[in-house]
GROMACS .gro file of C-alpha atoms in nm:
model
  154
    1UNK     CA    1   4.665  11.441   5.222
    2UNK     CA    2   4.506  11.338   5.551
    3UNK     CA    3   4.383  11.027   5.719
    4UNK     CA    4   4.033  10.902   5.645
    5UNK     CA    5   3.737  10.993   5.866
    6UNK     CA    6   3.403  10.813   5.901
    7UNK     CA    7   3.219  11.102   5.734
    8UNK     CA    8   3.428  11.052   5.419
    9UNK     CA    9   3.172  10.781   5.339
   10UNK     CA   10   2.985  11.034   5.126
   11UNK     CA   11   3.263  11.023   4.862
   12UNK     CA   12   3.150  10.701   4.688
   13UNK     CA   13   2.808  10.857   4.637
   14UNK     CA   14   2.967  11.149   4.452
   15UNK     CA   15   3.223  10.936   4.266
   16UNK     CA   16   3.192  10.826   3.904
   17UNK     CA   17   2.968  10.529   3.833
   18UNK     CA   18   3.275  10.305   3.802
   19UNK     CA   19   3.312  10.334   4.179
   20UNK     CA   20   2.949  10.263   4.257
   21UNK     CA   21   2.881  10.056   4.567
   22UNK     CA   22   2.877   9.683   4.505
   23UNK     CA   23   2.807   9.385   4.726
   24UNK     CA   24   3.108   9.206   4.877
   25UNK     CA   25   3.284   8.966   4.642
   26UNK     CA   26   3.459   8.635   4.712
   27UNK     CA   27   3.786   8.831   4.704
   28UNK     CA   28   3.654   9.069   4.971
   29UNK     CA   29   3.565   8.775   5.194
   30UNK     CA   30   3.906   8.611   5.135
   31UNK     CA   31   4.079   8.938   5.232
   32UNK     CA   32   3.862   8.977   5.543
   33UNK     CA   33   3.924   8.616   5.644
   34UNK     CA   34   4.298   8.673   5.601
   35UNK     CA   35   4.315   9.013   5.773
   36UNK     CA   36   4.076   8.934   6.061
   37UNK     CA   37   4.161   8.565   6.112
   38UNK     CA   38   4.260   8.613   6.477
   39UNK     CA   39   3.932   8.782   6.567
   40UNK     CA   40   3.684   8.595   6.345
   41UNK     CA   41   3.514   8.255   6.351
   42UNK     CA   42   3.352   8.007   6.117
   43UNK     CA   43   3.097   7.739   6.200
   44UNK     CA   44   3.180   7.435   5.990
   45UNK     CA   45   3.105   7.070   5.946
   46UNK     CA   46   3.412   6.917   5.789
   47UNK     CA   47   3.500   7.150   5.502
   48UNK     CA   48   3.145   7.286   5.471
   49UNK     CA   49   3.119   7.636   5.615
   50UNK     CA   50   2.774   7.687   5.768
   51UNK     CA   51   2.827   8.045   5.877
   52UNK     CA   52   3.090   8.297   5.982
   53UNK     CA   53   3.148   8.604   6.194
   54UNK     CA   54   3.409   8.866   6.107
   55UNK     CA   55   3.513   9.101   6.384
   56UNK     CA   56   3.803   9.311   6.507
   57UNK     CA   57   3.923   9.521   6.798
   58UNK     CA   58   3.857   9.888   6.740
   59UNK     CA   59   4.193  10.067   6.711
   60UNK     CA   60   4.061  10.372   6.900
   61UNK     CA   61   3.901  10.158   7.176
   62UNK     CA   62   4.102   9.840   7.223
   63UNK     CA   63   3.864   9.711   7.491
   64UNK     CA   64   3.587   9.701   7.227
   65UNK     CA   65   3.527   9.411   6.989
   66UNK     CA   66   3.329   9.516   6.682
   67UNK     CA   67   3.133   9.259   6.479
   68UNK     CA   68   3.185   9.367   6.120
   69UNK     CA   69   2.981   9.100   5.943
   70UNK     CA   70   2.794   8.780   6.021
   71UNK     CA   71   2.638   8.540   5.776
   72UNK     CA   72   2.465   8.209   5.831
   73UNK     CA   73   2.355   7.979   5.551
   74UNK     CA   74   1.981   7.916   5.514
   75UNK     CA   75   1.986   7.537   5.555
   76UNK     CA   76   2.246   7.472   5.821
   77UNK     CA   77   2.015   7.287   6.063
   78UNK     CA   78   2.161   7.450   6.377
   79UNK     CA   79   1.913   7.666   6.570
   80UNK     CA   80   2.049   8.010   6.666
   81UNK     CA   81   2.381   7.952   6.488
   82UNK     CA   82   2.443   8.327   6.456
   83UNK     CA   83   2.387   8.369   6.830
   84UNK     CA   84   2.631   8.084   6.900
   85UNK     CA   85   2.893   8.249   6.677
   86UNK     CA   86   2.847   8.584   6.853
   87UNK     CA   87   2.874   8.429   7.200
   88UNK     CA   88   3.184   8.225   7.107
   89UNK     CA   89   3.353   8.531   6.957
   90UNK     CA   90   3.264   8.741   7.263
   91UNK     CA   91   3.395   8.476   7.503
   92UNK     CA   92   3.723   8.457   7.315
   93UNK     CA   93   3.766   8.835   7.307
   94UNK     CA   94   3.664   8.883   7.672
   95UNK     CA   95   3.933   8.627   7.764
   96UNK     CA   96   4.179   8.856   7.580
   97UNK     CA   97   4.062   9.169   7.765
   98UNK     CA   98   3.761   9.303   7.573
   99UNK     CA   99   3.501   9.472   7.792
  100UNK     CA  100   3.249   9.568   7.522
  101UNK     CA  101   3.101   9.410   7.210
  102UNK     CA  102   2.953   9.627   6.936
  103UNK     CA  103   2.749   9.527   6.634
  104UNK     CA  104   2.563   9.733   6.374
  105UNK     CA  105   2.226   9.568   6.316
  106UNK     CA  106   1.990   9.689   6.041
  107UNK     CA  107   1.636   9.771   6.156
  108UNK     CA  108   1.412   9.472   6.097
  109UNK     CA  109   1.692   9.219   6.150
  110UNK     CA  110   1.522   9.049   6.443
  111UNK     CA  111   1.775   8.763   6.453
  112UNK     CA  112   2.065   9.008   6.489
  113UNK     CA  113   1.885   9.213   6.753
  114UNK     CA  114   1.792   8.898   6.947
  115UNK     CA  115   2.151   8.769   6.930
  116UNK     CA  116   2.275   9.097   7.085
  117UNK     CA  117   2.006   9.087   7.353
  118UNK     CA  118   2.089   8.724   7.437
  119UNK     CA  119   2.458   8.807   7.465
  120UNK     CA  120   2.379   9.091   7.704
  121UNK     CA  121   2.161   8.860   7.915
  122UNK     CA  122   2.432   8.593   7.917
  123UNK     CA  123   2.681   8.842   8.064
  124UNK     CA  124   2.427   9.030   8.276
  125UNK     CA  125   2.533   9.340   8.084
  126UNK     CA  126   2.363   9.652   7.956
  127UNK     CA  127   2.286   9.713   7.586
  128UNK     CA  128   2.295  10.067   7.453
  129UNK     CA  129   2.145  10.135   7.108
  130UNK     CA  130   2.191  10.434   6.882
  131UNK     CA  131   2.237  10.505   6.510
  132UNK     CA  132   2.590  10.406   6.411
  133UNK     CA  133   2.643  10.715   6.193
  134UNK     CA  134   2.438  11.032   6.134
  135UNK     CA  135   2.187  10.990   5.853
  136UNK     CA  136   2.317  11.318   5.699
  137UNK     CA  137   2.624  11.122   5.585
  138UNK     CA  138   2.407  10.900   5.366
  139UNK     CA  139   2.213  11.095   5.105
  140UNK     CA  140   1.972  10.858   4.939
  141UNK     CA  141   1.855  10.678   5.252
  142UNK     CA  142   2.127  10.413   5.286
  143UNK     CA  143   2.171  10.472   5.660
  144UNK     CA  144   2.031  10.175   5.843
  145UNK     CA  145   2.278  10.049   6.103
  146UNK     CA  146   2.177  10.063   6.468
  147UNK     CA  147   2.481  10.026   6.691
  148UNK     CA  148   2.430   9.778   6.974
  149UNK     CA  149   2.696   9.834   7.243
  150UNK     CA  150   2.696   9.554   7.499
  151UNK     CA  151   2.890   9.577   7.823
  152UNK     CA  152   3.082   9.604   8.033
  153UNK     CA  153   3.152   9.230   8.008
  154UNK     CA  154   3.337   9.027   8.270
   0.00000   0.00000   0.00000
């Protein structure tokens, strides 16, 4: 036995069909909301959730806040809601000592890229972009995350 490594991601692609990749379920979201409650946010009106951002501090780089997942409903009526969620989460984490924000943004997600660029401008910080993981880990062309590393933030 050993601890997991990022390149172990190739296992599900070799696993039996019963373990095939599936989209997140309501149970996945409930678990994420429970486990990352202190580092995540929701935008809500009353009990209606308009959008959310799930993030965490990277265990190997505690000064880095990683945005795991962001979703905004299609008819929320709030311009740039995802950007507002990202900025609010960053402000909260910077107040607790974070110096960097990271997010994996798929190519073509202009809203996600713009949110990262706006956050960098807000803090007067640099944005570094690179593939999150080597494409060789993803046979079948699933690799699409571009890591946006924003900082240092003050």
